[in-house]
PDB file of C-alpha atoms in Angstrom:
ATOM      1  CA  MET A 152       0.000   0.000   0.000  1.00 62.00           C
ATOM      2  CA  THR A 153       1.068   3.557  -0.689  1.00 74.00           C
ATOM      3  CA  ARG A 154      -0.912   6.267   1.066  1.00 84.00           C
ATOM      4  CA  ALA A 155      -0.021   8.633  -1.787  1.00 91.00           C
ATOM      5  CA  ALA A 156      -2.670   6.823  -3.849  1.00 93.00           C
ATOM      6  CA  LEU A 157      -5.265   8.500  -1.636  1.00 93.00           C
ATOM      7  CA  LEU A 158      -3.993  11.890  -2.777  1.00 92.00           C
ATOM      8  CA  VAL A 159      -4.492  10.850  -6.385  1.00 92.00           C
ATOM      9  CA  LEU A 160      -7.974   9.471  -5.732  1.00 92.00           C
ATOM     10  CA  ALA A 161      -9.129  12.552  -3.793  1.00 91.00           C
ATOM     11  CA  ASP A 162      -7.532  15.075  -6.146  1.00 89.00           C
ATOM     12  CA  GLY A 163     -10.104  17.297  -7.825  1.00 85.00           C
ATOM     13  CA  ARG A 164      -8.146  16.862 -11.063  1.00 87.00           C
ATOM     14  CA  PHE A 165      -8.628  13.078 -11.062  1.00 90.00           C
ATOM     15  CA  PRO A 166     -10.619  12.600 -14.307  1.00 91.00           C
ATOM     16  CA  ALA A 167     -13.743  11.131 -12.728  1.00 90.00           C
ATOM     17  CA  GLY A 168     -16.200  13.755 -13.959  1.00 87.00           C
ATOM     18  CA  GLY A 169     -17.014  15.396 -10.640  1.00 86.00           C
ATOM     19  CA  HIS A 170     -16.167  18.893 -11.913  1.00 85.00           C
ATOM     20  CA  ALA A 171     -19.383  18.900 -13.979  1.00 90.00           C
ATOM     21  CA  HIS A 172     -21.613  18.379 -10.930  1.00 92.00           C
ATOM     22  CA  SER A 173     -22.540  20.763  -8.123  1.00 94.00           C
ATOM     23  CA  GLY A 174     -23.867  18.256  -5.597  1.00 94.00           C
ATOM     24  CA  GLY A 175     -27.106  20.192  -5.256  1.00 95.00           C
ATOM     25  CA  ALA A 176     -25.405  23.558  -4.857  1.00 97.00           C
ATOM     26  CA  GLU A 177     -26.729  25.064  -8.089  1.00 97.00           C
ATOM     27  CA  PRO A 178     -30.436  24.770  -7.157  1.00 96.00           C
ATOM     28  CA  ALA A 179     -29.577  25.862  -3.606  1.00 97.00           C
ATOM     29  CA  VAL A 180     -27.961  29.013  -4.967  1.00 97.00           C
ATOM     30  CA  ARG A 181     -30.907  29.757  -7.249  1.00 96.00           C
ATOM     31  CA  ALA A 182     -33.347  29.259  -4.348  1.00 95.00           C
ATOM     32  CA  GLY A 183     -31.371  31.681  -2.190  1.00 96.00           C
ATOM     33  CA  ARG A 184     -30.368  29.074   0.383  1.00 96.00           C
ATOM     34  CA  VAL A 185     -26.667  29.500  -0.403  1.00 97.00           C
ATOM     35  CA  THR A 186     -25.616  33.122  -0.731  1.00 97.00           C
ATOM     36  CA  ASP A 187     -22.209  33.386   0.966  1.00 97.00           C
ATOM     37  CA  SER A 188     -19.546  31.362   2.776  1.00 97.00           C
ATOM     38  CA  THR A 189     -21.646  31.044   5.931  1.00 97.00           C
ATOM     39  CA  SER A 190     -24.633  29.515   4.154  1.00 98.00           C
ATOM     40  CA  LEU A 191     -22.276  27.400   2.043  1.00 98.00           C
ATOM     41  CA  GLU A 192     -20.834  25.946   5.237  1.00 98.00           C
ATOM     42  CA  THR A 193     -24.313  25.130   6.510  1.00 98.00           C
ATOM     43  CA  PHE A 194     -25.218  23.478   3.202  1.00 98.00           C
ATOM     44  CA  CYS A 195     -22.013  21.430   3.090  1.00 98.00           C
ATOM     45  CA  ARG A 196     -22.342  20.301   6.691  1.00 98.00           C
ATOM     46  CA  GLY A 197     -25.888  19.099   6.092  1.00 97.00           C
ATOM     47  CA  ARG A 198     -24.894  17.311   2.900  1.00 97.00           C
ATOM     48  CA  LEU A 199     -21.886  15.704   4.579  1.00 98.00           C
ATOM     49  CA  HIS A 200     -23.887  14.202   7.432  1.00 98.00           C
ATOM     50  CA  THR A 201     -26.604  12.815   5.145  1.00 97.00           C
ATOM     51  CA  ALA A 202     -25.701  12.014   1.543  1.00 97.00           C
ATOM     52  CA  GLY A 203     -22.011  12.114   2.402  1.00 97.00           C
ATOM     53  CA  LEU A 204     -22.348   9.639   5.251  1.00 98.00           C
ATOM     54  CA  VAL A 205     -24.333   7.218   3.095  1.00 98.00           C
ATOM     55  CA  ALA A 206     -21.813   7.418   0.254  1.00 98.00           C
ATOM     56  CA  ALA A 207     -18.843   7.067   2.609  1.00 98.00           C
ATOM     57  CA  GLY A 208     -20.358   3.918   4.121  1.00 98.00           C
ATOM     58  CA  LEU A 209     -20.812   2.353   0.695  1.00 98.00           C
ATOM     59  CA  ALA A 210     -17.256   3.228  -0.297  1.00 98.00           C
ATOM     60  CA  ALA A 211     -15.789   1.858   2.934  1.00 98.00           C
ATOM     61  CA  ALA A 212     -17.726  -1.385   2.467  1.00 98.00           C
ATOM     62  CA  ALA A 213     -16.503  -1.790  -1.110  1.00 98.00           C
ATOM     63  CA  ALA A 214     -12.929  -1.109  -0.026  1.00 98.00           C
ATOM     64  CA  ALA A 215     -13.333  -3.736   2.705  1.00 98.00           C
ATOM     65  CA  GLY A 216     -14.079  -6.361   0.057  1.00 97.00           C
ATOM     66  CA  HIS A 217     -17.836  -6.742   0.393  1.00 98.00           C
ATOM     67  CA  ASP A 218     -19.850  -7.749  -2.683  1.00 98.00           C
ATOM     68  CA  PRO A 219     -19.947  -4.693  -4.975  1.00 98.00           C
ATOM     69  CA  LEU A 220     -23.153  -5.848  -6.679  1.00 98.00           C
ATOM     70  CA  ALA A 221     -24.928  -6.130  -3.338  1.00 98.00           C
ATOM     71  CA  LEU A 222     -23.558  -2.723  -2.412  1.00 98.00           C
ATOM     72  CA  ASP A 223     -24.833  -1.312  -5.700  1.00 98.00           C
ATOM     73  CA  GLU A 224     -28.297  -2.582  -4.808  1.00 97.00           C
ATOM     74  CA  ALA A 225     -27.935  -1.056  -1.341  1.00 98.00           C
ATOM     75  CA  ALA A 226     -27.014   2.246  -2.985  1.00 98.00           C
ATOM     76  CA  ASP A 227     -30.137   2.081  -5.147  1.00 96.00           C
ATOM     77  CA  ALA A 228     -32.275   1.506  -2.057  1.00 96.00           C
ATOM     78  CA  ARG A 229     -30.735   4.577  -0.429  1.00 97.00           C
ATOM     79  CA  THR A 230     -31.225   6.777  -3.498  1.00 96.00           C
ATOM     80  CA  PRO A 231     -34.987   7.139  -3.988  1.00 92.00           C
ATOM     81  CA  VAL A 232     -34.836   9.862  -6.632  1.00 94.00           C
ATOM     82  CA  PRO A 233     -34.330   8.843 -10.295  1.00 95.00           C
ATOM     83  CA  ALA A 234     -32.267  11.948 -11.068  1.00 95.00           C
ATOM     84  CA  LEU A 235     -29.743  11.125  -8.349  1.00 95.00           C
ATOM     85  CA  ARG A 236     -29.581   7.447  -9.282  1.00 95.00           C
ATOM     86  CA  SER A 237     -28.839   8.442 -12.876  1.00 95.00           C
ATOM     87  CA  THR A 238     -26.171  10.899 -11.748  1.00 95.00           C
ATOM     88  CA  ALA A 239     -24.559   8.350  -9.427  1.00 96.00           C
ATOM     89  CA  ARG A 240     -24.292   5.812 -12.248  1.00 96.00           C
ATOM     90  CA  LYS A 241     -22.939   8.321 -14.757  1.00 95.00           C
ATOM     91  CA  LEU A 242     -20.286   9.361 -12.259  1.00 96.00           C
ATOM     92  CA  GLY A 243     -19.622   5.711 -11.485  1.00 96.00           C
ATOM     93  CA  ARG A 244     -19.052   4.974 -15.162  1.00 96.00           C
ATOM     94  CA  GLN A 245     -16.549   7.826 -15.424  1.00 96.00           C
ATOM     95  CA  MET A 246     -14.871   6.833 -12.153  1.00 96.00           C
ATOM     96  CA  MET A 247     -14.559   3.296 -13.477  1.00 97.00           C
ATOM     97  CA  ARG A 248     -12.702   4.487 -16.568  1.00 96.00           C
ATOM     98  CA  ALA A 249     -10.263   6.520 -14.488  1.00 96.00           C
ATOM     99  CA  ALA A 250      -9.805   3.772 -11.892  1.00 97.00           C
ATOM    100  CA  ARG A 251      -9.124   1.004 -14.402  1.00 97.00           C
ATOM    101  CA  ALA A 252      -6.539   3.179 -16.105  1.00 96.00           C
ATOM    102  CA  SER A 253      -4.883   4.038 -12.789  1.00 96.00           C
ATOM    103  CA  TRP A 254      -5.128   0.802 -10.765  1.00 96.00           C
ATOM    104  CA  PRO A 255      -6.124  -2.084 -13.076  1.00 96.00           C
ATOM    105  CA  SER A 256      -7.678  -5.036 -11.250  1.00 97.00           C
ATOM    106  CA  ALA A 257      -9.861  -8.050 -11.912  1.00 97.00           C
ATOM    107  CA  ALA A 258     -12.396  -6.731  -9.386  1.00 97.00           C
ATOM    108  CA  LEU A 259     -12.853  -3.487 -11.314  1.00 98.00           C
ATOM    109  CA  ASP A 260     -13.112  -5.407 -14.587  1.00 98.00           C
ATOM    110  CA  ALA A 261     -15.781  -7.690 -13.122  1.00 98.00           C
ATOM    111  CA  LEU A 262     -17.893  -4.805 -11.841  1.00 98.00           C
ATOM    112  CA  ALA A 263     -17.575  -2.974 -15.156  1.00 97.00           C
ATOM    113  CA  ALA A 264     -18.799  -6.082 -16.982  1.00 97.00           C
ATOM    114  CA  ALA A 265     -21.688  -6.586 -14.575  1.00 97.00           C
ATOM    115  CA  ARG A 266     -22.766  -2.930 -14.663  1.00 97.00           C
ATOM    116  CA  PRO A 267     -21.925  -1.686 -18.189  1.00 95.00           C
ATOM    117  CA  ARG A 268     -24.090   1.423 -17.708  1.00 94.00           C
ATOM    118  CA  GLY A 269     -22.279   2.231 -14.499  1.00 96.00           C
ATOM    119  CA  ALA A 270     -22.436   1.217 -10.849  1.00 97.00           C
ATOM    120  CA  HIS A 271     -23.038   3.816  -8.162  1.00 98.00           C
ATOM    121  CA  GLN A 272     -20.018   6.088  -7.874  1.00 97.00           C
ATOM    122  CA  PRO A 273     -19.213   5.470  -4.172  1.00 98.00           C
ATOM    123  CA  VAL A 274     -19.130   1.720  -4.791  1.00 98.00           C
ATOM    124  CA  VAL A 275     -16.748   2.160  -7.709  1.00 98.00           C
ATOM    125  CA  LEU A 276     -14.586   4.553  -5.716  1.00 98.00           C
ATOM    126  CA  GLY A 277     -14.383   2.109  -2.836  1.00 98.00           C
ATOM    127  CA  LEU A 278     -13.363  -0.693  -5.177  1.00 98.00           C
ATOM    128  CA  ALA A 279     -10.804   1.633  -6.766  1.00 97.00           C
ATOM    129  CA  ALA A 280      -9.400   2.359  -3.317  1.00 97.00           C
ATOM    130  CA  ARG A 281      -9.110  -1.367  -2.646  1.00 97.00           C
ATOM    131  CA  SER A 282      -7.381  -1.879  -5.997  1.00 97.00           C
ATOM    132  CA  ALA A 283      -4.944   0.901  -5.067  1.00 96.00           C
ATOM    133  CA  GLY A 284      -4.120  -0.811  -1.772  1.00 96.00           C
ATOM    134  CA  LEU A 285      -5.966   1.717   0.373  1.00 97.00           C
ATOM    135  CA  THR A 286      -8.035   1.016   3.483  1.00 97.00           C
ATOM    136  CA  PRO A 287     -11.794   1.326   4.019  1.00 98.00           C
ATOM    137  CA  LEU A 288     -11.147   4.419   6.121  1.00 98.00           C
ATOM    138  CA  ASP A 289      -9.179   5.951   3.251  1.00 97.00           C
ATOM    139  CA  ALA A 290     -12.103   5.327   0.901  1.00 98.00           C
ATOM    140  CA  ALA A 291     -14.530   6.875   3.384  1.00 98.00           C
ATOM    141  CA  TYR A 292     -12.337   9.957   3.678  1.00 98.00           C
ATOM    142  CA  ALA A 293     -12.119  10.365  -0.098  1.00 97.00           C
ATOM    143  CA  VAL A 294     -15.898  10.208  -0.506  1.00 97.00           C
ATOM    144  CA  ALA A 295     -16.675  12.394   2.503  1.00 97.00           C
ATOM    145  CA  TYR A 296     -14.314  15.090   1.297  1.00 97.00           C
ATOM    146  CA  GLU A 297     -15.634  14.890  -2.258  1.00 96.00           C
ATOM    147  CA  ASN A 298     -19.168  15.462  -0.970  1.00 96.00           C
ATOM    148  CA  ILE A 299     -18.238  18.915   0.295  1.00 97.00           C
ATOM    149  CA  SER A 300     -15.421  19.950  -2.011  1.00 96.00           C
ATOM    150  CA  GLY A 301     -17.640  19.569  -5.087  1.00 95.00           C
ATOM    151  CA  PRO A 302     -20.348  21.967  -3.871  1.00 96.00           C
ATOM    152  CA  ALA A 303     -17.747  24.402  -2.530  1.00 97.00           C
ATOM    153  CA  THR A 304     -15.984  24.543  -5.890  1.00 95.00           C
ATOM    154  CA  ALA A 305     -19.299  24.913  -7.704  1.00 96.00           C
ATOM    155  CA  VAL A 306     -20.354  27.845  -5.523  1.00 97.00           C
ATOM    156  CA  VAL A 307     -17.119  29.649  -6.357  1.00 97.00           C
ATOM    157  CA  ARG A 308     -18.287  29.595  -9.972  1.00 96.00           C
ATOM    158  CA  LEU A 309     -21.970  30.191  -9.297  1.00 97.00           C
ATOM    159  CA  LEU A 310     -21.581  33.144  -6.933  1.00 96.00           C
ATOM    160  CA  SER A 311     -18.063  34.311  -7.802  1.00 94.00           C
ATOM    161  CA  LEU A 312     -17.330  33.472  -4.169  1.00 95.00           C
ATOM    162  CA  ASP A 313     -13.770  34.172  -3.083  1.00 96.00           C
ATOM    163  CA  PRO A 314     -11.885  30.853  -3.424  1.00 97.00           C
ATOM    164  CA  PHE A 315     -10.094  31.603  -0.163  1.00 98.00           C
ATOM    165  CA  ASP A 316     -13.449  31.754   1.620  1.00 97.00           C
ATOM    166  CA  ALA A 317     -14.586  28.488   0.029  1.00 97.00           C
ATOM    167  CA  THR A 318     -11.361  26.779   1.078  1.00 97.00           C
ATOM    168  CA  ALA A 319     -11.797  28.094   4.603  1.00 98.00           C
ATOM    169  CA  VAL A 320     -15.223  26.442   4.692  1.00 98.00           C
ATOM    170  CA  LEU A 321     -13.628  23.098   3.844  1.00 97.00           C
ATOM    171  CA  ALA A 322     -10.997  23.624   6.536  1.00 98.00           C
ATOM    172  CA  ARG A 323     -13.648  24.374   9.168  1.00 98.00           C
ATOM    173  CA  LEU A 324     -15.460  21.167   8.240  1.00 98.00           C
ATOM    174  CA  ALA A 325     -12.380  18.987   8.739  1.00 97.00           C
ATOM    175  CA  THR A 326     -13.556  17.656  12.099  1.00 98.00           C
ATOM    176  CA  ASP A 327     -16.936  16.787  10.595  1.00 98.00           C
ATOM    177  CA  VAL A 328     -15.183  14.883   7.811  1.00 98.00           C
ATOM    178  CA  ASP A 329     -13.219  12.946  10.449  1.00 98.00           C
ATOM    179  CA  ARG A 330     -16.428  11.985  12.234  1.00 98.00           C
ATOM    180  CA  VAL A 331     -18.276  10.963   9.091  1.00 98.00           C
ATOM    181  CA  ALA A 332     -15.386   8.865   7.759  1.00 98.00           C
ATOM    182  CA  ALA A 333     -15.023   7.096  11.103  1.00 98.00           C
ATOM    183  CA  ALA A 334     -18.775   6.456  11.432  1.00 98.00           C
ATOM    184  CA  ALA A 335     -18.959   5.141   7.862  1.00 98.00           C
ATOM    185  CA  THR A 336     -16.071   2.750   8.448  1.00 98.00           C
ATOM    186  CA  ARG A 337     -17.559   1.465  11.699  1.00 98.00           C
ATOM    187  CA  ALA A 338     -20.819   0.772   9.857  1.00 98.00           C
ATOM    188  CA  ALA A 339     -18.974  -1.180   7.159  1.00 98.00           C
ATOM    189  CA  ASP A 340     -17.264  -3.205   9.882  1.00 98.00           C
ATOM    190  CA  ARG A 341     -20.666  -4.373  11.128  1.00 98.00           C
ATOM    191  CA  ILE A 342     -21.765  -5.890   7.793  1.00 98.00           C
ATOM    192  CA  PRO A 343     -20.534  -9.432   8.580  1.00 97.00           C
ATOM    193  CA  ALA A 344     -22.721  -9.534  11.703  1.00 97.00           C
ATOM    194  CA  GLU A 345     -25.680  -7.386  10.644  1.00 97.00           C
ATOM    195  CA  GLY A 346     -25.783  -7.481   6.846  1.00 97.00           C
ATOM    196  CA  TYR A 347     -26.009  -4.501   4.528  1.00 97.00           C
ATOM    197  CA  ASP A 348     -28.691  -2.880   6.682  1.00 96.00           C
ATOM    198  CA  ALA A 349     -25.798  -1.856   8.941  1.00 98.00           C
ATOM    199  CA  LEU A 350     -24.807   0.782   6.388  1.00 98.00           C
ATOM    200  CA  PRO A 351     -26.036   4.355   6.941  1.00 97.00           C
ATOM    201  CA  ALA A 352     -29.357   5.301   5.359  1.00 97.00           C
ATOM    202  CA  ALA A 353     -29.555   8.988   6.250  1.00 96.00           C
ATOM    203  CA  SER A 354     -31.857  11.044   4.043  1.00 91.00           C
ATOM    204  CA  ALA A 355     -31.827  14.599   2.727  1.00 93.00           C
ATOM    205  CA  PRO A 356     -35.306  15.173   1.246  1.00 94.00           C
ATOM    206  CA  LEU A 357     -34.569  18.701   0.071  1.00 94.00           C
ATOM    207  CA  LEU A 358     -31.571  17.491  -1.914  1.00 95.00           C
ATOM    208  CA  ASP A 359     -33.806  14.828  -3.471  1.00 94.00           C
ATOM    209  CA  ILE A 360     -36.545  17.304  -4.401  1.00 95.00           C
ATOM    210  CA  THR A 361     -34.193  19.895  -5.854  1.00 95.00           C
ATOM    211  CA  ALA A 362     -32.274  17.236  -7.804  1.00 95.00           C
ATOM    212  CA  GLU A 363     -35.438  16.238  -9.648  1.00 94.00           C
ATOM    213  CA  ALA A 364     -36.303  19.867 -10.362  1.00 94.00           C
ATOM    214  CA  HIS A 365     -32.760  20.682 -11.471  1.00 93.00           C
ATOM    215  CA  ALA A 366     -32.731  17.774 -13.938  1.00 93.00           C
ATOM    216  CA  ALA A 367     -35.649  19.406 -15.762  1.00 93.00           C
ATOM    217  CA  TRP A 368     -34.087  22.859 -16.092  1.00 94.00           C
ATOM    218  CA  PRO A 369     -33.624  23.750 -19.779  1.00 93.00           C
ATOM    219  CA  VAL A 370     -30.491  25.778 -18.976  1.00 91.00           C
ATOM    220  CA  ARG A 371     -28.051  24.997 -16.176  1.00 91.00           C
ATOM    221  CA  LEU A 372     -24.340  25.328 -15.541  1.00 91.00           C
ATOM    222  CA  PHE A 373     -23.872  21.914 -13.901  1.00 92.00           C
ATOM    223  CA  ALA A 374     -25.168  18.484 -14.801  1.00 87.00           C
ATOM    224  CA  SER A 375     -26.496  17.958 -11.283  1.00 88.00           C
TER     225      SER A 375
END
């Protein structure tokens, strides 16, 4: 294992397609719920402890070697909105391309063959982490951070927010990221005893509602 692989996986320049998605920030900006760094921090914290926690649990479980197809089904069950399921699979397909180029493995090849239209992105990321020799906790950290860094970067573009202020938001949320990554990994550890129901199933109804509305916008800056 080389921990440097985590830096590659979590790098915003890793070609996994995340730059085209706002993580719900674009509709939040239009609705006036995100207007500055303070409201961005509130948005990111809420997203981290709901959608972020769920995604981090799935990634940790995949990195721990649990059945990726079962995890993909668990991800579907935790993603009730068609728009978000479609987004997760598109991002998973792009993540798969980047992961197979970076850390080729039979496990990634098998999942790609079983889900040619894309598995859920956190599952693919977790399997990529495993292929790179990283731990379940590493995978949880990568996903948790991605769940806030994406919206923060998007809001810089949407509001012309000072990038220094957006970065400060991410720094202030570091302790929350620690907690979410640890909780997600503990949940994955319980799968052998409790099954996949041990994984987090936190919900964020407003993110679900706005994702469906955003998908129908005729003009938008981000894909989601």
